[in-house]
Backbone as a ProteinNet text record, in pm:
[ID]
protein_1_A
[PRIMARY]
MKKKFCQSCAMPMSKKEDFGTKADGSVSEEYCSYCFKKGKFTNPNITMDEMLELGLKGIDANTEMSKPVKFMIKKMYPAQLKKLKRWST
[TERTIARY]
215.3	134.4	182.6	89.6	123.1	164.8	273.4	323.4	227.5	203	113.6	195.2	141.6	201.9	97	136.5	44.7	-11.5	-141.1	-208.7	-209.6	-122.8	-103.7	41	137.2	278.8	362.4	307.2	373.2	471.6	471.9	560.8	524.1	623.4	593.9	545.3	443.2	387.1	393.5	467.3	478.2	457	501.4	484.6	355.7	300	175.2	184.6	298	312.5	323.3	342.5	346.6	208.2	104.3	-30.9	-100.2	-176.1	-256.1	-375.5	-458.2	-575.7	-702.9	-810	-941.8	-999.9	-1114.7	-1178	-1207.1	-1240.2	-1272.1	-1148.4	-1029.5	-905.1	-851.8	-931.1	-884.4	-779.7	-709	-599.4	-652.9	-591.8	-620.3	-526.5	-580.9	-500.6	-452.1	-502.1	-470.6	-365.9	-359.6	-274.3	-179.6	-61.3	39.9	12.5	87.4	70.3	116.7	197.7	240.2	132.5	54.9	-44.7	-185.8	-216.4	-355.9	-365.7	-435.7	-455.3	-598.3	-657.2	-792.8	-892.5	-873.8	-969.8	-954.4	-844.9	-825.3	-681.3	-665.6	-530.9	-461.4	-336.6	-261.2	-231.4	-228.2	-206.1	-308.9	-434.8	-542.9	-530.5	-456.4	-448.5	-322.2	-242.6	-120.8	-156.3	-80.3	-101.9	-14.4	-43.4	38.5	182.3	200.9	336.8	411.8	343.2	406.8	441	350.5	377.7	497.6	506.1	619.4	749.8	749.9	869.8	909.6	811.4	840.3	896.1	835.7	881.1	1023.3	1055.5	1191.2	1293.1	1255.9	1344.6	1365.5	1258.5	1268.1	1359.5	1352.2	1440.5	1584.9	1609.8	1746.6	1799.8	1712.7	1754.6	1776.5	1727.3	1738.7	1883.7	1941.3	2082.2	2101.6	1993.2	2004.4	2005.4	1968.6	1963.3	2093.4	2134.8	2252.4	2214.8	2314.4	2289.6	2218.4	2256.6	2183.7	2036.7	2008.7	1869.6	1791.9	1851.2	1785.5	1754.9	1850.7	1832.5	1714.1	1708.5	1600.5	1464.8	1457.4	1331.3	1286.7	1380.4	1345.3	1293.4	1343.2	1295.3	1153.1	1122.8	992.5	886.2	926.8	833.4	722.8	752.3	643.9	532.2	567	465.7	385.8	452.3	383.9	289.2	332.4	250.3	116.8	119.1	-2.6	-104.5	-58.8	-146.6	-212.2	-166.2	-217.9	-360.2	-434.4	-577.8	-601.1	-521.7	-544.7	-531	-446.7	-415.2	-477.1	-531.5	-580.7	-724.5	-789.8	-929.3	-938.8
2015.1	2130.2	2189.2	2216.2	2273.3	2419.3	2454.8	2591.5	2686.1	2799.9	2899.9	3008.2	3056.4	3166.2	3272.7	3398.2	3509.4	3498	3513	3503.2	3635.9	3725.9	3853	3867.7	3838	3859.7	3731.9	3622.3	3491.1	3478.4	3571.8	3561.9	3439.1	3359.7	3249	3303.4	3239.2	3282.7	3165.2	3183.9	3077.6	3128.3	3250.5	3308.2	3390.9	3406	3480.4	3620.5	3685.7	3823	3831	3716.7	3714.7	3731.5	3690.5	3688.3	3823.8	3860.3	3982.2	3963.5	4067.7	4060.6	4094.9	4029.6	4057.4	4180.8	4227.4	4347.6	4333.7	4213.3	4191.8	4168.2	4177.5	4159.7	4017.2	3923.7	3784.8	3768	3657.3	3630.1	3594.2	3651.4	3613.9	3499.9	3389.5	3274.4	3288.8	3389.1	3403.5	3509.9	3614.2	3727.7	3763.7	3813.6	3849.3	3986.9	4015.1	4140.7	4262.6	4240.8	4351.9	4388.2	4289.9	4311	4338.9	4293.9	4294.5	4327.8	4436.3	4476.7	4523.4	4478.7	4518.8	4495.6	4383.8	4344.3	4413.8	4488.5	4561.1	4544.8	4550.5	4549.2	4679.5	4670.7	4789.8	4877.1	4817.5	4890.5	4839	4885.3	4828.7	4852.4	4951.6	4984.6	4932.7	4855.8	4802.8	4704.9	4709.5	4615.5	4492.4	4386.8	4267.2	4296.2	4377.9	4413.1	4489.1	4578.8	4652.9	4559.1	4462.8	4364.2	4278.5	4242.2	4164.5	4240.6	4367.7	4450.5	4457.6	4477.4	4481.6	4347.7	4239.8	4107.3	4078.8	4116.7	4094.6	4178.1	4299.9	4382.5	4318.5	4262.1	4195.4	4074.7	3999.8	3884	3931.2	4035.1	4088.8	4136.7	4194.9	4252.2	4147	4026.8	3922	3876.5	3897.1	3862.8	3717.8	3647.4	3508.9	3409.2	3451.3	3361.4	3367.3	3252.3	3247.3	3298.3	3335.2	3384.3	3281	3153	3055.1	3040.7	3047.5	3038.2	3160.9	3278.9	3401.2	3390.5	3342.4	3329.1	3238	3123	3027.4	3087.4	3151	3209.8	3321	3403.9	3514.1	3461.4	3349.2	3289.1	3234.8	3178.5	3116.6	3215.9	3324.9	3418.2	3471.4	3518.2	3570.8	3469.5	3345.7	3243.1	3211.4	3208	3179.5	3292.8	3415.9	3531.1	3527.5	3492.5	3487	3386.7	3285.9	3181.2	3216.1	3322.9	3358.3	3413.2	3394.2	3430.8	3575.9	3668.1	3810	3839.9	3766.1	3798	3699.5	3591.2	3488.5	3509.3	3612	3635.5	3718.7
4595.1	4561.6	4428.5	4340.9	4211.9	4228.6	4163.8	4172.7	4101.2	4160.5	4102.6	4034.5	3924	3849.4	3827	3838.2	3815.6	3674.1	3662.1	3533.7	3458.3	3500.1	3430.2	3383.7	3473.2	3440.8	3441.4	3489.5	3497.7	3613	3706.3	3821.5	3905.5	3946.5	4038.1	4172.1	4227.4	4356	4453.3	4560.8	4660.6	4802.8	4830.5	4964.3	4969	5086.4	5103	5042.7	5061.5	5011.6	4859.3	4793.8	4647.2	4585.5	4657.2	4604.2	4618.1	4515.5	4520.4	4611.9	4621.3	4707.3	4630.1	4670.5	4613.8	4682.8	4634.5	4689.8	4838.8	4882.9	5024.6	5111.2	5050.2	5123.4	5124.3	5074	5069	4959.2	4965.3	4872	4733.8	4633.7	4495.2	4458.7	4417.7	4377.1	4232.9	4160.4	4017.9	3987	4067.9	4033.4	4148	4111.4	4210.8	4272.9	4377.2	4449.6	4368.8	4267.3	4181.4	4079.5	4038.1	3932.8	3984.3	4107.9	4151.6	4300	4333.3	4472.4	4492.5	4601.7	4639	4525.7	4454.6	4350.6	4217	4200.6	4075.4	4026.9	3894.6	3839.9	3876.3	3914.7	3952.7	3831.3	3716.1	3591	3489.2	3501.4	3420.7	3270.6	3230	3087.5	3019	3090	3030.4	2918.1	2811.9	2702.2	2724.9	2650.2	2662.5	2620.1	2517.7	2474.2	2582.5	2652.6	2761.7	2877.6	2906.1	3011.6	2972.3	2846.7	2797.7	2819.7	2787.5	2806.1	2953.3	3041.3	3185.6	3234.1	3187.8	3229	3185.7	3063.3	3013	3090.3	3127.5	3210.4	3347.3	3401.6	3531.5	3527.4	3419	3402.8	3395.6	3316.6	3305.6	3440.3	3522	3650.1	3758.7	3738.3	3839.6	3852.2	3968.1	3989.9	4033.8	4063.6	4110.1	3994.7	3875.4	3759.8	3680.3	3632.9	3546.6	3407.1	3329.1	3192.8	3106.6	3112.1	3030.3	3070.5	3199.7	3246.2	3199.4	3213.6	3165.5	3016.7	2939.7	2795.1	2765	2831.5	2809	2846.1	2961.9	3007.9	2912.7	2871.1	2780.4	2646.8	2601.4	2477.2	2492.3	2608.9	2632.2	2678.4	2737.2	2801.5	2709.4	2588.7	2504.3	2478.2	2449.8	2423.2	2549.6	2664.6	2790.1	2829.9	2809.1	2845.6	2771.6	2644.7	2563.2	2615.6	2689.5	2739.4	2873.4	2938.3	3069.8	3060.5	3166.4	3170.7	3126.2	3174.2	3143.9	2993.9	2924	2784.1	2684.7	2730.8	2639.1	2592.6	2642.1	2601.9	2474.7
[MASK]
+++++++++++++++++++++++++++++++++++++++++++++++++++++++++++++++++++++++++++++++++++++++++

């Protein structure tokens, strides 16, 4: 099974609780539970730069990642974020 990533913040989604919900309550396959609830973005006015800042803070706060992994992800994150559905239009 191909791993899913939120098309707003790039968070990996694997467990049911990771996925957001559509307006009818069904699972959103595109967006995570932090970004999308009941068919709407939880922060509809956030800019891509603000999302980038939040994502980088989240990477820094992750205690399960080693420093080299964090460094690599932080280097790749800006380019990956630009490719996501929410920001690529």
